Structure formats: C-alpha cells, structure tokens
Tab-separated table of C-alpha atoms in Angstrom:
chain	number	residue	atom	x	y	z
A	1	UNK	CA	3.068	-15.561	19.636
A	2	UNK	CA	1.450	-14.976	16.431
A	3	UNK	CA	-1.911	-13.497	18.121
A	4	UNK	CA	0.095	-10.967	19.679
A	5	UNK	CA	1.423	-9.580	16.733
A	6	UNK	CA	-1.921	-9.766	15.272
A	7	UNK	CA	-3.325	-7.691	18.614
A	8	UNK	CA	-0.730	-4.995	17.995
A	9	UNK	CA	-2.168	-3.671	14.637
A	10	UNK	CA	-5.667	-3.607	16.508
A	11	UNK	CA	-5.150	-2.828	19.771
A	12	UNK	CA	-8.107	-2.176	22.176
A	13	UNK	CA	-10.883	-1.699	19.724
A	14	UNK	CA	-12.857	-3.989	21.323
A	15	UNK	CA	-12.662	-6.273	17.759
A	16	UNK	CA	-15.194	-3.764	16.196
A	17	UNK	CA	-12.746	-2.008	13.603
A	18	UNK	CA	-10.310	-3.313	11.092
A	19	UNK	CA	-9.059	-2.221	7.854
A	20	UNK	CA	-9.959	-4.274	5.335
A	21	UNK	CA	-6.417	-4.252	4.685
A	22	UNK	CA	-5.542	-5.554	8.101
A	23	UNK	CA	-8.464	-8.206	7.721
A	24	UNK	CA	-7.424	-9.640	4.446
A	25	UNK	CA	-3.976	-10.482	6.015
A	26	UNK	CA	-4.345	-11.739	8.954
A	27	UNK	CA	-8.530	-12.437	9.537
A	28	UNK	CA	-8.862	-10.346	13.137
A	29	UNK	CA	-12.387	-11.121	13.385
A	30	UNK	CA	-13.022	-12.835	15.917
A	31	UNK	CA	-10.721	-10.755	17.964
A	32	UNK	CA	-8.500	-12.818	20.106
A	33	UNK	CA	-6.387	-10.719	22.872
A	34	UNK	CA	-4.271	-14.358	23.142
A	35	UNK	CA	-2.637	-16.335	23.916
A	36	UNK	CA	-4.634	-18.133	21.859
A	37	UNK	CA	-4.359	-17.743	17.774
A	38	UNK	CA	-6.587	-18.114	15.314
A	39	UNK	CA	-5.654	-20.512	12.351
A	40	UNK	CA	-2.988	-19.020	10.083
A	41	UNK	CA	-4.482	-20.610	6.762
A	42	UNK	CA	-8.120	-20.280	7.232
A	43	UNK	CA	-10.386	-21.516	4.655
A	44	UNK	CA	-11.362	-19.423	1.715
A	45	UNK	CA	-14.098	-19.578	-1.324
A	46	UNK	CA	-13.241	-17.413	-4.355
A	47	UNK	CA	-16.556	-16.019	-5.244
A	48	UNK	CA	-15.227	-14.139	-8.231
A	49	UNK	CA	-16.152	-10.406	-8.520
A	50	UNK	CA	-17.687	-10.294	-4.865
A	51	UNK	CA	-14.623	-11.275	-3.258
A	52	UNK	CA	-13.197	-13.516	-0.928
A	53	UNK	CA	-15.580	-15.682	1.609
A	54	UNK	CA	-13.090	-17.238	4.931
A	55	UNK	CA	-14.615	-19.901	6.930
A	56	UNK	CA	-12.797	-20.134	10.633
A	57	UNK	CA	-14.390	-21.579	13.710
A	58	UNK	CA	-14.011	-23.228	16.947
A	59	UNK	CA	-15.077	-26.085	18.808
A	60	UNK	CA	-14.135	-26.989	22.527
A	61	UNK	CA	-15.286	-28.439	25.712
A	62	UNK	CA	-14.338	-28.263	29.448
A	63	UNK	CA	-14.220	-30.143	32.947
A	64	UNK	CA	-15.147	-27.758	35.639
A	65	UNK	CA	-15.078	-28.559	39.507
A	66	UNK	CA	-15.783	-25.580	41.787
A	67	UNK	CA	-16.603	-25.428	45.710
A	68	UNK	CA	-19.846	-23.658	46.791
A	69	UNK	CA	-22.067	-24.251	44.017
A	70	UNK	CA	-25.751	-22.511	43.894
A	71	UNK	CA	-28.934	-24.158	43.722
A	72	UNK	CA	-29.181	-22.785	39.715
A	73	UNK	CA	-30.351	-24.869	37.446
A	74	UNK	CA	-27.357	-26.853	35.752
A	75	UNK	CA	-24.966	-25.401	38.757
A	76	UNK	CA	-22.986	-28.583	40.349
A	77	UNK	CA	-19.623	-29.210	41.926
A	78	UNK	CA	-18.248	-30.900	38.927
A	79	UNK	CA	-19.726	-30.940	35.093
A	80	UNK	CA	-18.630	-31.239	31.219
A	81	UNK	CA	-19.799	-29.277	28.888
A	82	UNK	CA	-19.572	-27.592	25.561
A	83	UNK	CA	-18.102	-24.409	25.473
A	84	UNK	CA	-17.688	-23.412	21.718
A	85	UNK	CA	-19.276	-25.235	18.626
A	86	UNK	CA	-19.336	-21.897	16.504
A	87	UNK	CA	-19.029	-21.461	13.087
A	88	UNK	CA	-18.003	-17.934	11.519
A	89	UNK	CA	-18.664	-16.664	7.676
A	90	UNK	CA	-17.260	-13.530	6.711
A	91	UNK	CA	-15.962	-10.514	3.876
A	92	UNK	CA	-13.150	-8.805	4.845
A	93	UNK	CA	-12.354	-6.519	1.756
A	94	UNK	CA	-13.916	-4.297	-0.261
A	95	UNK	CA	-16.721	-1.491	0.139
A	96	UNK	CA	-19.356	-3.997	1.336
A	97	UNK	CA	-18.144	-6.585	3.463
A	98	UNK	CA	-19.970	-8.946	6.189
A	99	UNK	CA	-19.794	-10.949	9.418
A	100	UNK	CA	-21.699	-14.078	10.683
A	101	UNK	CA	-21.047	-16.190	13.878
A	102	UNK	CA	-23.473	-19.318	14.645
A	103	UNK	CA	-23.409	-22.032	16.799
A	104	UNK	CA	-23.825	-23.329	20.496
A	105	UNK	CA	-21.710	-21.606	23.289
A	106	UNK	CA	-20.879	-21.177	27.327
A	107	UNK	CA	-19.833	-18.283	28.748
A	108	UNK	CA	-18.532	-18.842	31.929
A	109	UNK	CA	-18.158	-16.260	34.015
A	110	UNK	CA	-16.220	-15.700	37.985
A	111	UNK	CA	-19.071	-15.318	40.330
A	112	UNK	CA	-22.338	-16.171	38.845
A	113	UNK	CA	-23.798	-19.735	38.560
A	114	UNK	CA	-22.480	-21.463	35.622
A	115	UNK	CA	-24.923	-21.794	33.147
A	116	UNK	CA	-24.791	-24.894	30.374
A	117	UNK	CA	-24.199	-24.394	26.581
A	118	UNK	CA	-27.621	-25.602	25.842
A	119	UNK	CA	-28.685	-22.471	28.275
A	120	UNK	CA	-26.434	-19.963	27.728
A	121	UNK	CA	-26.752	-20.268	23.835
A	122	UNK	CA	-30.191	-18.576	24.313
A	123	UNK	CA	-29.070	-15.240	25.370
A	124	UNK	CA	-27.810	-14.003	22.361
A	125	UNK	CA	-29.690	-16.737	19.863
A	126	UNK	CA	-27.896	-19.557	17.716
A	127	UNK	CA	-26.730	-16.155	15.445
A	128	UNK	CA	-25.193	-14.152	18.544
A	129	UNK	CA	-22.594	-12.111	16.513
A	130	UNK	CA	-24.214	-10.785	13.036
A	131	UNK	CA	-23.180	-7.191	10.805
A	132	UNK	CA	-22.756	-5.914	7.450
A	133	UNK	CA	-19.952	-3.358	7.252
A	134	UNK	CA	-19.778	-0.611	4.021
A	135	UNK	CA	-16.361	0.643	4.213
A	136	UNK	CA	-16.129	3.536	1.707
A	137	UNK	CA	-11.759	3.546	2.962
A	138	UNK	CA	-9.251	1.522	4.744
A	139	UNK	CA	-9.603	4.464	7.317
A	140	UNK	CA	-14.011	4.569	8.251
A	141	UNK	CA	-16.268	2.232	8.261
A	142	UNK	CA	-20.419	1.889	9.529
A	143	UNK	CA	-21.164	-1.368	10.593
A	144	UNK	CA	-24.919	-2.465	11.491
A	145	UNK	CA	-26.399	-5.509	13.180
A	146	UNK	CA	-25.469	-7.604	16.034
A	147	UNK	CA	-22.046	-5.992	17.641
A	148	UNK	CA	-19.666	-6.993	19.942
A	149	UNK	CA	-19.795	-3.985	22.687
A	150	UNK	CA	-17.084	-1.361	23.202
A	151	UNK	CA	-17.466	-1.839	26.670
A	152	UNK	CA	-14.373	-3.565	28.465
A	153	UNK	CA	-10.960	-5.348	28.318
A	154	UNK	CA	-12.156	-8.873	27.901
A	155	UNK	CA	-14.667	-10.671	24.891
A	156	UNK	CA	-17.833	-12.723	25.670
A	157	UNK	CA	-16.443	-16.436	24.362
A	158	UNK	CA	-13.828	-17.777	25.832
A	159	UNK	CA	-11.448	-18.163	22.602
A	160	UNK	CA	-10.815	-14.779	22.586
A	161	UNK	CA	-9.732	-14.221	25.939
A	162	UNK	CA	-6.543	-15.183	28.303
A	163	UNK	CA	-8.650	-16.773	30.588
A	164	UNK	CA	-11.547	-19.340	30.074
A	165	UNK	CA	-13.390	-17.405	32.443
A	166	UNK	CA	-15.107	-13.729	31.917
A	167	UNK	CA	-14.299	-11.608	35.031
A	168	UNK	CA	-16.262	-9.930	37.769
A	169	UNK	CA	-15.762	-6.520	35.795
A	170	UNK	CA	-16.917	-8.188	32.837
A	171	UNK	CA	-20.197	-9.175	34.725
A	172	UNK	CA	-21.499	-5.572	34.903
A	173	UNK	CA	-20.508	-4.857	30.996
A	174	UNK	CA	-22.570	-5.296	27.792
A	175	UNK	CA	-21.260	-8.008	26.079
A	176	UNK	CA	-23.262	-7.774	22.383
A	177	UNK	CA	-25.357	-5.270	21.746
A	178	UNK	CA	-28.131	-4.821	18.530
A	179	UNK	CA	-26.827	-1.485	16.585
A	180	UNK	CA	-25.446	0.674	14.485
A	181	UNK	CA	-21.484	1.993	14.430
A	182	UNK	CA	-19.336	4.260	12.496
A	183	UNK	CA	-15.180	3.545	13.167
A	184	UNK	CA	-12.658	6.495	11.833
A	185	UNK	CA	-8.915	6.000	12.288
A	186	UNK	CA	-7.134	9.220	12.231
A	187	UNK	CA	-3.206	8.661	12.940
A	188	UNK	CA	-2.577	6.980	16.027
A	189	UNK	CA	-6.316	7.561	17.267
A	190	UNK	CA	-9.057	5.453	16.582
A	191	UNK	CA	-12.344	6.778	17.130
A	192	UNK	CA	-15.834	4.264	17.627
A	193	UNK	CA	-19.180	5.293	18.035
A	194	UNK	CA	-22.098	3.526	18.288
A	195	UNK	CA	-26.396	3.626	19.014
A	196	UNK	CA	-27.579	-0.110	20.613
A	197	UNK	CA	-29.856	-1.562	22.782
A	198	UNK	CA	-26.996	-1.970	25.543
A	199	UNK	CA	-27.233	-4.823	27.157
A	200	UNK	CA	-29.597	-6.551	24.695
A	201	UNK	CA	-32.429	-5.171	26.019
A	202	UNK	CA	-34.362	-4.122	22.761
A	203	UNK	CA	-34.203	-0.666	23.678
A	204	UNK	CA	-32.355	1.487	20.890
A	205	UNK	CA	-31.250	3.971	23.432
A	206	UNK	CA	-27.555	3.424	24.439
A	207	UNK	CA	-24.782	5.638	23.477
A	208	UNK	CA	-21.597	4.085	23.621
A	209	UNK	CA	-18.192	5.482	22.245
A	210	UNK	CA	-14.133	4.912	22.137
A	211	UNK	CA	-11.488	6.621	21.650
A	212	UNK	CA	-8.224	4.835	21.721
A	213	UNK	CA	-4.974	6.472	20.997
A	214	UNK	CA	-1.397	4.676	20.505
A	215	UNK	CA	0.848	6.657	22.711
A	216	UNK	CA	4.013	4.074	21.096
A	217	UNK	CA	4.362	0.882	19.005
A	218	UNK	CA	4.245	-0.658	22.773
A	219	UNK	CA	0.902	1.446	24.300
A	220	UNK	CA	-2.074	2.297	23.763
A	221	UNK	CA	-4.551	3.920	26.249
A	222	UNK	CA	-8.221	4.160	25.851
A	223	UNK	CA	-10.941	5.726	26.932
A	224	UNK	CA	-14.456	4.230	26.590
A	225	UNK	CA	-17.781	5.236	27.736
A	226	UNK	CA	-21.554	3.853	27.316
A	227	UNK	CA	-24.549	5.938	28.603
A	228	UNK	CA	-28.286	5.892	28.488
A	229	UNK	CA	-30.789	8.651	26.491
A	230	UNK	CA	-33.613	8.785	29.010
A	231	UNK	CA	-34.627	5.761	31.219
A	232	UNK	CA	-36.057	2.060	30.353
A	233	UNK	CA	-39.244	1.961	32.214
A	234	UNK	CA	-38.591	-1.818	33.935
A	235	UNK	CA	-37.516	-0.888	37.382
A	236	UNK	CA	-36.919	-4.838	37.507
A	237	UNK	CA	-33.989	-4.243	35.080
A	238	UNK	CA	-31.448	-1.653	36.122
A	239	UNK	CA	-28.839	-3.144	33.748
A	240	UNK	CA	-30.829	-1.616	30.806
A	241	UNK	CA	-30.319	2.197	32.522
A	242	UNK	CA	-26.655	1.400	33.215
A	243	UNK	CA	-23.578	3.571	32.420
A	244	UNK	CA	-20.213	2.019	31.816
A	245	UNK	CA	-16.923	3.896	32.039
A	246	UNK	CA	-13.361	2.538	31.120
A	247	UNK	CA	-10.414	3.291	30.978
A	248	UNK	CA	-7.873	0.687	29.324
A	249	UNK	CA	-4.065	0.931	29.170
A	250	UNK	CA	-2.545	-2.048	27.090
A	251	UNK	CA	1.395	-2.858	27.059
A	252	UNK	CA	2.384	-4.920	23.948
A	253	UNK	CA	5.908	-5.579	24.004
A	254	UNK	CA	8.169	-8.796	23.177
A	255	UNK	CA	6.347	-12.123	25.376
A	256	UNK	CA	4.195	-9.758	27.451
A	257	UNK	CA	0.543	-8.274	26.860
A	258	UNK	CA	-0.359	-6.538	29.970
A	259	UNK	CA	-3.428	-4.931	30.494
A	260	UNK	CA	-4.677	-2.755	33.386
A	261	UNK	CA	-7.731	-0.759	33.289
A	262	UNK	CA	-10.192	0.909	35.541
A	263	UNK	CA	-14.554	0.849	35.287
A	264	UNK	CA	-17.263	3.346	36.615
A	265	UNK	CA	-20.296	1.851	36.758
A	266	UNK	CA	-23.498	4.271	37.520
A	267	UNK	CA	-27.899	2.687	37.658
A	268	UNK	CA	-30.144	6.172	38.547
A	269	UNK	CA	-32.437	6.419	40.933
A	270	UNK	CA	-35.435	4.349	39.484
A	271	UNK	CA	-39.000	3.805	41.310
A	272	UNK	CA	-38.750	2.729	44.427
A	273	UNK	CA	-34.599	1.677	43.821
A	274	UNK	CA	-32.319	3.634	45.199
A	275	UNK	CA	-29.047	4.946	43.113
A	276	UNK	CA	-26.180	1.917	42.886
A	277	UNK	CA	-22.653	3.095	41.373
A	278	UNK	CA	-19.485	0.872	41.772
A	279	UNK	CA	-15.874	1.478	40.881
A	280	UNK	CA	-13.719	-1.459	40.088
A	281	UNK	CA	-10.023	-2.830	38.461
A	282	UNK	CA	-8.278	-5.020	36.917
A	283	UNK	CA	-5.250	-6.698	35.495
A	284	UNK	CA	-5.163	-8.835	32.949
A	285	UNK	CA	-1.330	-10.147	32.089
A	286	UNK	CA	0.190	-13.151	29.723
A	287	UNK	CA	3.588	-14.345	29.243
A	288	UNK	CA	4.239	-16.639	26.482
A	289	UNK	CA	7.570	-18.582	27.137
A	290	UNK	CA	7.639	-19.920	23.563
A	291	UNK	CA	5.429	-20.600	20.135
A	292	UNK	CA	3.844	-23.378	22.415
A	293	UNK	CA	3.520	-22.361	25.926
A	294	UNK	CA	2.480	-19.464	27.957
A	295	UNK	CA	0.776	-18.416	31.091
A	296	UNK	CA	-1.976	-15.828	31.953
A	297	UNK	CA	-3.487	-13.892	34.701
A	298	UNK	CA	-6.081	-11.540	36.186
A	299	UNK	CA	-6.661	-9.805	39.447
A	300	UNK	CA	-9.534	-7.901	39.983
A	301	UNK	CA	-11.410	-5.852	42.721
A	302	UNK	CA	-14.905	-4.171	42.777
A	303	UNK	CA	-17.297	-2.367	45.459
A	304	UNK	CA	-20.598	-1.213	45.406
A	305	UNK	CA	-22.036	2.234	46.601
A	306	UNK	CA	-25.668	1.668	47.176
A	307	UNK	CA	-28.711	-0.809	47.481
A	308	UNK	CA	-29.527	-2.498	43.870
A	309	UNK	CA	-27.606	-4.414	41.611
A	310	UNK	CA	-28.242	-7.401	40.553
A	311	UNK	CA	-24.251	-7.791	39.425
A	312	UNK	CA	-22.804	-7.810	42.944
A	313	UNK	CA	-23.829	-9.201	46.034
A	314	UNK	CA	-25.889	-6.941	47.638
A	315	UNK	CA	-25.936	-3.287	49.586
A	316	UNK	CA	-22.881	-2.093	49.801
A	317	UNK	CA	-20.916	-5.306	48.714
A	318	UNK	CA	-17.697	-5.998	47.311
A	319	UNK	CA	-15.193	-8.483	46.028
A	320	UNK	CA	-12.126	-9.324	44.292
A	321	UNK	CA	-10.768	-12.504	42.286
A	322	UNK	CA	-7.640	-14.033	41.313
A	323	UNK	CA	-7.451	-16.412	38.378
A	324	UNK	CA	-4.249	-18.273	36.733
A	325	UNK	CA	-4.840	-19.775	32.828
A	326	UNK	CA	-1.406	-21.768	32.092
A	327	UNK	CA	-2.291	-22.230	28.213
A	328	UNK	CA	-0.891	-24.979	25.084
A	329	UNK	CA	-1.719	-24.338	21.601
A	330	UNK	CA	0.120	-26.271	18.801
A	331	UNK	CA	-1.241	-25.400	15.069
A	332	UNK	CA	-5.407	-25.644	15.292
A	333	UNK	CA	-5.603	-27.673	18.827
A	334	UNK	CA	-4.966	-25.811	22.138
A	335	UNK	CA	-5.840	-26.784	25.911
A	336	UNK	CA	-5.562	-24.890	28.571
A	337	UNK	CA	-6.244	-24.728	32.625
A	338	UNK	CA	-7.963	-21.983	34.993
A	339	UNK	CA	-7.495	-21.798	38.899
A	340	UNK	CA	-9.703	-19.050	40.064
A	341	UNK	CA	-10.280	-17.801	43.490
A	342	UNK	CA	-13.348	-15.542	43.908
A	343	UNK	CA	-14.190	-13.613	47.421
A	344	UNK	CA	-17.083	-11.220	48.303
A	345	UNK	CA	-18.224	-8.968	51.094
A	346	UNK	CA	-21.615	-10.797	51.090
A	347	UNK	CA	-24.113	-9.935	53.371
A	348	UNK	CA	-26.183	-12.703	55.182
A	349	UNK	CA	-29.551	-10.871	55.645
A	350	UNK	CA	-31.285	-12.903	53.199
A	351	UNK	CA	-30.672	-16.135	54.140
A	352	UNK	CA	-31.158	-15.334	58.071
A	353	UNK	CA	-34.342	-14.551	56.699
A	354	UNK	CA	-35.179	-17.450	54.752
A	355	UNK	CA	-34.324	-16.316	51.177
A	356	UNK	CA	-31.464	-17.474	49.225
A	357	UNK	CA	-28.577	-14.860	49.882
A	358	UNK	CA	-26.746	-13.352	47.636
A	359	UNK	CA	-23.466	-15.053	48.125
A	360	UNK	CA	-22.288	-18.745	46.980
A	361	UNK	CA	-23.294	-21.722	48.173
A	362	UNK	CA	-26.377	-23.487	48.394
A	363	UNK	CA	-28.425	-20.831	50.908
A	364	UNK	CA	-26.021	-17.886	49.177
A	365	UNK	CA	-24.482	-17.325	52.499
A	366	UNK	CA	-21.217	-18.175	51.561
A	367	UNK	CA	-18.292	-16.030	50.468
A	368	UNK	CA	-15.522	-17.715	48.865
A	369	UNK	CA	-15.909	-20.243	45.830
A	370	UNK	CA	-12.596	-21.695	44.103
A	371	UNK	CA	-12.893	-23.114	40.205
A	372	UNK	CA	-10.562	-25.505	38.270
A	373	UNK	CA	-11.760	-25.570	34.892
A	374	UNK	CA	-9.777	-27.587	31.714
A	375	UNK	CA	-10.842	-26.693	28.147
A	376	UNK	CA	-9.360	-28.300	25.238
A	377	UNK	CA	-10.219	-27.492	21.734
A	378	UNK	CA	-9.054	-26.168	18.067
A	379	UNK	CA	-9.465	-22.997	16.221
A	380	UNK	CA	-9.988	-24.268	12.446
C-alpha cells in the first residue's frame, strides 16, 4: 500500500524527522505506520515567497462493546464515540517550516478504562501536537514545541497506527511531550535527541534520544532511550521519574510491515515507594492483500518487578494481549475492526479489602476483558 512505501523512507523515527524533501512529496506528518494512508492530493495554499501551506485531517467515530467494564466515568459495555475530528496545518520546505494539529480526539487504549473524546481531548489540550522546525539542510533539523515522543513502536491517535487501539506497552510510554529536538541523518543512521517534560508533566527534565540505523532497504533496527536528570518531587506521580528503553526492529518488505521490539521500563526508589521496573514485548504485524484490504496484528506481554505503578495492575503483576485489526480504505474513507483479548496477573487484595482492585470489572477483581471496536472514517 501506498503508506508503506511512504514508511520506508522514514522508518522508525517515531514521525519526528523528515527531510523537507521527503515532506514536500509525500506529506509524512502525521506519521502513519499503516495500513492506513494519508490522502495522496492533500490540500495546498500557495502563499508566495513563504512557501507552500497543506491542509490534511481526519475525522472518525467508533462502536465499542467490551466485557468487564470499570466503574470510570464514561466506561460502559457498549458506547459511540468520536475518535478523531482533527485538523492539521503545516510547512514542509524550506529553512523555517511549521506544524499544527487541533481538534477533539480518543485514545483508546488495551487495559485502561476507556475514556470519551470530550475527556480525553483534555490531556494534551484542543492543540495537542504543535512545533516550529528551522532546518538549515535536508540532513538536521531543531524542532521546538509540542512533540510527538521518541518513545515506542506505536503513535497516540489511532490513524496512525495498525490497530485502533494503543497497546499495553504503549501505556507505560510518553506519548507527547513539551520540548526541544535536534534530528541529524548521517548515511543509513538517523540520530534524535531531545530535552521535554516526559510525560507532560511540566517538568523540563527528560532526556530522551534515538538512534536508528538501516541495516538494508528491508530493516532497520533502533535503539531508543528516555531518562530523567534528578527526580520530580510528587511521590504521587512516578510516571514523571520514569525511564523508557526500546529497542525496535522493523521489516519492510513487499505486503508485510513487521515490527518486533522489546521495552525496559525503570521508577527509583521515591519516599515511601519502593523501586518498580518491568520488562515487556511486542509484535506488531500487517499484511495488506491488495490496494483495498489488509489485516493487522499485535501480541504483547509485560511483568512487573516491584510494588508501584500505576501502569500495571499491581505488585508484582503481569499481562499480555492479543488484538486482530482487519482494515478497508478506498481513496479518503477507510473502516476498520479490532478484536482484542487482554489478560492480567491481577491481584485481589484490594477488593477483599473493600477498595476497587486493580483489575477489570466493576470491583477490579477481574482479569480478562475482551473489546470489539468498529471505526469508520476518512483521511482528507
């Protein structure tokens, strides 16, 4: 398909570097791994000596019905919402060149309690993606504002991504981060490297960096690592003293993108918390059997070593999920189906005690939950 030749000029940079070259021909930004693609003859304004302006977008909606539901606000067995109303305004050539994103969005994600548009939207604002980029050569480039993270094998909306869900490994990653980053291709290696707030937390104290190298027209293996300088004070929020690890192996070749990759996940010792690392893996795999059709998958497993995170399901915990995103796109409009299967080594000590466990299900005591999801939409 069309987005996977697009992905093989690009390949696991995490959408935060293109040439301006690349851009102008083919409009990367938003990154989509597929099997979705973005609109081949995206709108453009001529603004004379400044350049290009392309308007793209997207706008979908879903039907979810899972088992197990939580007692989160806007969490039921069956709901339709918005996932995408987004807008996106941006300069892809030239020494200064921008980046806007706006709108209303979901993010669904295996695991957690699903959270409406209306709610969701507020993480990252009604602007959640946001830079200007100076980009002195085709080959380095600084970018400043409101970044998609390094972090990861999978994007925050669910255009981007195989499946219409984010994944359990996805829940313990930054998704955008507040920043500044410099991107230098030399060769076949692509170097990132960035100063944020991490996981949004207003905090200009994370160090994340990439370097991805293409072993082949076919591979490319990364490595990709974000770390704290020093600790955030709020023992309350061990996500903001979180390190993230990766590494990413992607397969491009003919109708298959297969993606394996591996994450390290380390919170310190803070307060009264104990230490909590996890190490965790996943595959993420489309076929496309034709310009029309094609058929994605994930498979994932992660366990926890130690006492606090709020991203699992308590001491010692674990889990794994299996989803399957069967996927039509002709021209702008696409729709597309996900049957996931989550399972986690949940303890029950909560609710035995009267508090809300931290499994699924109404008292959280539960520790399977299935999902059938349908999202239509189009990509203008």
């Amino acid at each position: 398909m069309m987005c996977l030749r697009r992905l093989a000029s690009v390949l696991v940079v995490a959408g935060a570097f293109h040439s301006s070259v690349a851009q102008a021909a083919a409009l990367t930004t938003p990154a989509l791994t597929g099997p979705l693609a973005a609109n081949a003859n995206p709108f453009s304004l001529d603004a004379g000596d400044f350049g290009n302006i392309y308007v793209t977008g997207a706008i979908s909606g879903l039907a979810m019905f899972q088992s197990n539901y939580s007692q989160a606000p806007g969490d039921t067995q069956s709901l339709i919402d918005l996932t995408n109303a987004q807008i996106s305004v941006q300069k892809t050539e030239g020494f200064f060149q921008f980046y806007v994103q706006a709108g209303q969005y979901a993010t669904p994600s295996l695991g957690l309690p699903y959270q409406r548009a209306t709610t969701a939207s507020a993480a990252f604002g009604a602007i959640p993606v946001a830079y200007a980029k100076i980009a002195p050569t085709d080959n380095f480039n600084i970018m400043a504002g409101k970044l998609p993270t390094l972090i990861g094998a999978e994007y925050t909306f669910s255009f981007q991504n195989i499946n219409i869900e984010r994944g359990l490994l996805w829940n313990q990653e930054p998704a955008i981060s507040r920043g500044v980053q410099a991107n230098y291709i030399l060769g076949p290696v692509t170097f990132s490297l960035s100063l944020n707030d991490g996981a949004y937390t207003n905090k200009y104290n994370q160090l994340s960096g990439l370097i991805a190298y293409a072993v082949s027209s076919t591979d490319t293996i990364s490595a990709v690592g974000s770390g704290v300088l020093g600790t955030v004070s709020n023992p309350l929020a061990p996500v903001a003293n979180q390190s993230v690890y990766n590494l990413i192996w992607t397969h491009l070749d003919g109708p298959w993108l297969i993606t394996p990759y591996i994450q390290y996940t380390e919170v310190p010792t803070i307060g009264a918390f104990p230490s909590t690392s996890s190490w965790s893996g996943a595959i993420l795999a489309n076929y496309a059997f034709d310009s029309n059709w094609s058929l994605g998958g994930r498979a994932e497993y992660i366990a926890q070593d130690g006492g606090f995170d709020p991203m699992l399901y308590g001491h010692d915990s674990s889990a794994l999920s299996v989803t399957v995103t069967p996927t039509y796109q002709y021209k702008v409009f696409f729709a597309r189906a996900d049957f996931s299967y989550v399972r986690a080594d949940s303890p029950s000590f909560f609710s035995s005690q009267g508090f809300p466990g931290p499994g699924f299900g109404r008292s959280g005591d539960n520790t399977d939950q299935e999902r059938v999801m349908l999202e239509v939409g189009i990509l203008f």
